[in-house]
Short mmCIF file of C-alpha atoms and ligand atoms in Angstrom, two decimals:
data_model
loop_
_atom_site.label_atom_id
_atom_site.label_comp_id
_atom_site.label_asym_id
_atom_site.label_seq_id
_atom_site.Cartn_x
_atom_site.Cartn_y
_atom_site.Cartn_z
CA MET A 257 -57.18 59.93 -63.72
CA SER A 258 -58.42 56.83 -61.83
CA GLU A 259 -56.30 53.69 -61.96
CA GLY A 260 -57.26 50.88 -64.34
CA LYS A 261 -58.71 47.62 -63.08
CA ILE A 262 -57.54 44.02 -63.35
CA ILE A 263 -59.72 41.31 -64.87
CA ILE A 264 -58.57 37.84 -63.93
CA ILE A 265 -59.73 35.02 -66.19
CA SER A 266 -58.99 31.40 -65.21
CA ALA A 267 -60.15 28.04 -66.46
CA PRO A 268 -58.75 24.60 -67.07
CA SER A 269 -56.76 24.53 -70.31
CA GLY A 270 -59.05 24.01 -73.30
CA CYS A 271 -62.15 25.55 -71.68
CA GLY A 272 -62.15 28.45 -74.13
CA LYS A 273 -60.43 31.27 -72.21
CA SER A 274 -58.39 32.49 -75.14
CA THR A 275 -61.36 32.19 -77.52
CA ILE A 276 -63.51 34.29 -75.18
CA ILE A 277 -60.84 36.90 -74.41
CA ASN A 278 -59.99 37.30 -78.12
CA ALA A 279 -63.70 37.67 -79.03
CA LEU A 280 -64.11 40.40 -76.41
CA LEU A 281 -60.96 42.22 -77.53
CA GLU A 282 -62.24 42.06 -81.12
CA ARG A 283 -65.76 43.24 -80.21
CA GLY A 284 -64.26 46.20 -78.37
CA ASN A 285 -67.27 46.87 -76.11
CA VAL A 286 -65.10 46.44 -73.03
CA ARG A 287 -62.13 48.72 -72.69
CA MET A 288 -59.22 46.44 -71.71
CA GLN A 289 -55.78 45.36 -72.85
CA PHE A 290 -54.38 41.83 -72.77
CA SER A 291 -51.43 41.24 -70.46
CA VAL A 292 -48.98 39.08 -72.40
CA SER A 293 -47.40 36.57 -70.00
CA ALA A 294 -43.98 35.03 -70.12
CA THR A 295 -43.53 31.26 -70.36
CA ASN A 296 -40.75 28.75 -70.93
CA ARG A 297 -43.03 26.41 -72.93
CA ALA A 298 -42.56 26.09 -76.67
CA PRO A 299 -44.87 28.10 -78.98
CA ARG A 300 -47.78 26.19 -80.52
CA THR A 301 -48.30 26.46 -84.26
CA GLY A 302 -49.49 29.98 -85.01
CA GLU A 303 -48.48 31.47 -81.66
CA LYS A 304 -46.31 34.58 -81.82
CA HIS A 305 -43.70 35.95 -79.46
CA GLY A 306 -44.99 39.14 -77.83
CA VAL A 307 -48.56 38.45 -78.94
CA ASN A 308 -49.64 35.19 -77.24
CA TYR A 309 -46.72 34.96 -74.84
CA TYR A 310 -43.15 36.08 -74.45
CA PHE A 311 -41.50 32.73 -75.11
CA LEU A 312 -38.38 32.56 -72.92
CA THR A 313 -35.68 29.94 -72.47
CA ASP A 314 -35.38 28.34 -69.01
CA GLU A 315 -32.41 30.59 -68.36
CA GLU A 316 -34.22 33.77 -69.45
CA PHE A 317 -37.20 32.87 -67.28
CA ARG A 318 -34.91 32.35 -64.22
CA LYS A 319 -33.22 35.67 -64.95
CA ALA A 320 -36.59 37.44 -65.02
CA ILE A 321 -37.41 35.87 -61.60
CA ASP A 322 -34.06 37.08 -60.22
CA GLU A 323 -34.70 40.57 -61.57
CA ASP A 324 -38.11 40.65 -59.83
CA ALA A 325 -39.84 41.19 -63.18
CA PHE A 326 -43.03 39.28 -62.23
CA VAL A 327 -46.23 40.26 -60.38
CA GLU A 328 -46.56 36.49 -59.90
CA TYR A 329 -45.34 33.31 -61.55
CA GLU A 330 -46.26 29.62 -61.25
CA GLU A 331 -44.94 26.24 -62.32
CA VAL A 332 -48.33 25.38 -63.87
CA TYR A 333 -47.11 22.02 -65.27
CA PRO A 334 -43.94 20.20 -64.21
CA GLY A 335 -41.01 22.23 -65.56
CA ARG A 336 -43.29 24.71 -67.36
CA PHE A 337 -43.43 28.19 -65.89
CA TYR A 338 -45.79 31.05 -66.61
CA GLY A 339 -45.61 34.55 -65.18
CA THR A 340 -47.41 37.89 -65.23
CA LEU A 341 -44.93 40.63 -66.02
CA LYS A 342 -44.95 43.84 -64.00
CA SER A 343 -44.14 45.68 -67.25
CA GLU A 344 -47.49 44.48 -68.73
CA VAL A 345 -49.67 45.44 -65.78
CA GLU A 346 -48.35 48.31 -63.71
CA ARG A 347 -47.78 50.96 -66.36
CA ARG A 348 -51.17 50.38 -67.99
CA CYS A 349 -53.10 50.39 -64.73
CA ALA A 350 -51.34 53.59 -63.70
CA ALA A 351 -52.38 55.11 -67.03
CA GLY A 352 -56.04 54.18 -66.34
CA GLU A 353 -56.20 51.17 -68.68
CA ASN A 354 -57.98 47.98 -67.61
CA VAL A 355 -55.88 44.84 -68.03
CA VAL A 356 -57.09 41.29 -68.62
CA LEU A 357 -55.00 38.33 -67.35
CA ASP A 358 -55.31 34.76 -68.65
CA ILE A 359 -53.87 33.01 -65.64
CA ASP A 360 -53.98 29.66 -63.80
CA VAL A 361 -56.00 29.17 -60.58
CA LYS A 362 -53.11 29.67 -58.16
CA GLY A 363 -51.86 32.81 -59.88
CA GLY A 364 -55.44 34.07 -60.17
CA MET A 365 -56.01 33.70 -56.43
CA ARG A 366 -52.71 35.40 -55.69
CA VAL A 367 -53.45 38.39 -57.96
CA LYS A 368 -56.96 38.74 -56.49
CA GLN A 369 -55.44 38.86 -53.01
CA MET A 370 -52.88 41.46 -54.07
CA PHE A 371 -55.28 43.78 -55.87
CA SER A 372 -58.47 43.09 -53.87
CA ASP A 373 -61.34 45.36 -55.03
CA LYS A 374 -59.23 46.59 -57.93
CA ALA A 375 -59.52 43.08 -59.47
CA LYS A 376 -62.46 40.93 -60.55
CA SER A 377 -61.89 37.19 -60.89
CA ILE A 378 -63.90 35.22 -63.45
CA PHE A 379 -63.77 31.43 -63.72
CA ILE A 380 -64.75 29.83 -67.03
CA LYS A 381 -66.12 26.33 -66.61
CA PRO A 382 -66.59 23.63 -69.26
CA PRO A 383 -70.00 21.93 -69.36
CA THR A 384 -68.27 18.63 -68.55
CA VAL A 385 -64.69 17.35 -68.29
CA GLU A 386 -65.38 15.13 -71.31
CA ALA A 387 -66.32 18.22 -73.38
CA LEU A 388 -63.00 19.68 -72.30
CA ARG A 389 -61.08 16.64 -73.63
CA THR A 390 -63.00 16.86 -76.94
CA ARG A 391 -62.08 20.56 -77.26
CA LEU A 392 -58.42 19.92 -76.56
CA GLU A 393 -58.41 17.11 -79.14
CA GLY A 394 -60.24 19.34 -81.61
CA ARG A 395 -57.80 22.23 -81.09
CA GLY A 396 -55.11 19.85 -82.31
CA THR A 397 -52.20 21.68 -80.67
CA ASP A 398 -51.27 19.24 -77.89
CA SER A 399 -49.89 15.72 -77.88
CA PRO A 400 -52.11 12.92 -76.43
CA GLU A 401 -49.86 12.96 -73.29
CA ALA A 402 -50.24 16.72 -72.89
CA ILE A 403 -54.02 16.37 -73.29
CA ASP A 404 -54.12 13.66 -70.59
CA GLU A 405 -52.08 15.93 -68.31
CA ARG A 406 -54.38 18.89 -68.88
CA VAL A 407 -57.57 16.85 -68.34
CA ARG A 408 -56.16 15.34 -65.12
CA LYS A 409 -55.33 18.78 -63.85
CA ALA A 410 -58.79 20.11 -64.73
CA GLU A 411 -60.49 18.33 -61.83
CA TYR A 412 -58.16 20.06 -59.38
CA GLU A 413 -58.58 23.44 -61.10
CA LEU A 414 -62.40 23.14 -61.08
CA SER A 415 -62.30 22.91 -57.29
CA PHE A 416 -61.16 26.57 -57.23
CA ALA A 417 -64.31 27.86 -58.99
CA PRO A 418 -66.18 28.76 -55.76
CA GLU A 419 -63.28 31.07 -54.78
CA TYR A 420 -63.85 33.29 -57.83
CA ASP A 421 -66.03 36.42 -57.93
CA CYS A 422 -68.16 34.79 -60.64
CA VAL A 423 -68.39 31.65 -62.78
CA VAL A 424 -69.31 31.56 -66.50
CA VAL A 425 -70.14 28.17 -68.07
CA ASN A 426 -68.79 27.91 -71.61
CA ASP A 427 -71.29 25.56 -73.23
CA ASP A 428 -72.78 27.75 -75.95
CA LEU A 429 -69.83 29.94 -76.98
CA GLN A 430 -71.80 33.09 -77.89
CA GLN A 431 -73.66 32.98 -74.58
CA ALA A 432 -70.39 32.55 -72.68
CA ILE A 433 -68.89 35.53 -74.50
CA ASP A 434 -71.98 37.64 -73.72
CA ASN A 435 -71.99 36.61 -70.03
CA THR A 436 -68.29 37.30 -69.62
CA GLU A 437 -68.72 40.69 -71.32
CA ARG A 438 -71.57 41.58 -68.96
CA GLU A 439 -69.49 40.64 -65.89
CA ILE A 440 -66.58 42.77 -67.06
CA LEU A 441 -68.77 45.77 -68.03
CA GLU A 442 -70.45 45.67 -64.58
CA PHE A 443 -67.06 45.93 -62.99
CA THR A 444 -65.34 48.46 -65.22
CA CYS A 445 -68.15 50.92 -65.94
P1 ADP B 84 -58.00 27.83 -73.50
O1 ADP B 84 -57.50 29.17 -73.86
O2 ADP B 84 -58.89 27.88 -72.28
O3 ADP B 84 -56.92 26.81 -73.35
P2 ADP B 84 -59.12 27.76 -76.19
O4 ADP B 84 -59.75 29.11 -76.26
O5 ADP B 84 -57.86 27.54 -76.94
O6 ADP B 84 -58.95 27.30 -74.66
O7 ADP B 84 -60.24 26.71 -76.65
C1 ADP B 84 -59.94 25.32 -76.81
C2 ADP B 84 -60.67 24.76 -78.07
O8 ADP B 84 -62.06 24.70 -77.78
C3 ADP B 84 -60.52 25.66 -79.28
O9 ADP B 84 -60.34 24.84 -80.41
C4 ADP B 84 -61.85 26.42 -79.35
O10 ADP B 84 -62.16 26.80 -80.68
C5 ADP B 84 -62.83 25.41 -78.78
N1 ADP B 84 -64.00 26.00 -78.06
C6 ADP B 84 -64.01 27.08 -77.25
N2 ADP B 84 -65.26 27.31 -76.75
C7 ADP B 84 -66.05 26.33 -77.27
C8 ADP B 84 -67.44 26.00 -77.14
N3 ADP B 84 -68.32 26.74 -76.39
N4 ADP B 84 -67.90 24.95 -77.82
C9 ADP B 84 -67.09 24.19 -78.60
N5 ADP B 84 -65.78 24.43 -78.77
C10 ADP B 84 -65.25 25.49 -78.11
P1 5GP B 85 -51.36 27.28 -72.05
O1 5GP B 85 -50.08 26.49 -72.07
O2 5GP B 85 -52.56 26.42 -72.36
O3 5GP B 85 -51.28 28.51 -72.88
O4 5GP B 85 -51.59 27.78 -70.56
C1 5GP B 85 -51.53 26.88 -69.51
C2 5GP B 85 -52.01 27.54 -68.22
O5 5GP B 85 -51.13 28.59 -67.83
C3 5GP B 85 -53.38 28.18 -68.36
O6 5GP B 85 -54.13 27.80 -67.18
C4 5GP B 85 -53.11 29.66 -68.33
O7 5GP B 85 -54.16 30.41 -67.81
C5 5GP B 85 -51.90 29.69 -67.43
N1 5GP B 85 -51.15 30.94 -67.52
C6 5GP B 85 -50.89 31.69 -68.63
N2 5GP B 85 -50.19 32.79 -68.32
C7 5GP B 85 -50.02 32.75 -66.96
C8 5GP B 85 -49.37 33.63 -66.04
O8 5GP B 85 -48.83 34.69 -66.35
N3 5GP B 85 -49.34 33.24 -64.72
C9 5GP B 85 -49.95 32.08 -64.30
N4 5GP B 85 -49.91 31.84 -62.99
N5 5GP B 85 -50.56 31.24 -65.13
C10 5GP B 85 -50.62 31.57 -66.46
#
């Protein structure tokens, strides 16, 4: 059996990564499983442990680092860590399953370097930074301070787009879902 592939999806927070990934998982045209990351940030309303993230305490996250449990991890925002767990990726790839990662730009670059041709990196771009702010406000899950922090960081994250294998603009959502699906199917089929 051939090994599964890694699909890396990055975008500034609020660009629509989760919306696009969930739509593709629901459609089921692409064969892939979501890699649930670990984080020490608090769950948002509606988020579930083991589904959206493994929500760890600072101490549990440090312990996982010490135990070498991560493929990669990053301090994406000051004091807030996110990491891709080996247990989510390695077993599934070995079993021939494709795995999709929702991951920040630094982690995305690192995973692409590690897995090379076994991984495809896709960057989701907002039509404008202002549209991004509007979406974050509309999502209603972050404080005004957290929204400011995410928008500030977006400019930096957008500078990584040229490093990715392909870029999908999320203006019209259905079109962005279709384009992302096409990029993944090209790679996995
Ligand atoms: P991310 O996972 O990148 O942080 P989300 O998927 O949570 O972003 O999307 C942020 C918000 O923007 C959500 O409320 C989502 O419904 C909305 N959204 C996503 N794509 C679009 C789009 N093309 N047009 C308008 N709103 C969108
Ligand atoms: P959020 O708090 O909005 O869920 O995610 C914030 C950022 O962390 C997003 O850019 C998301 O892609 C990133 N992220 C989520 N999981 C991981 C991970 O396992 N590793 C890295 N490096 N970034 C992650």
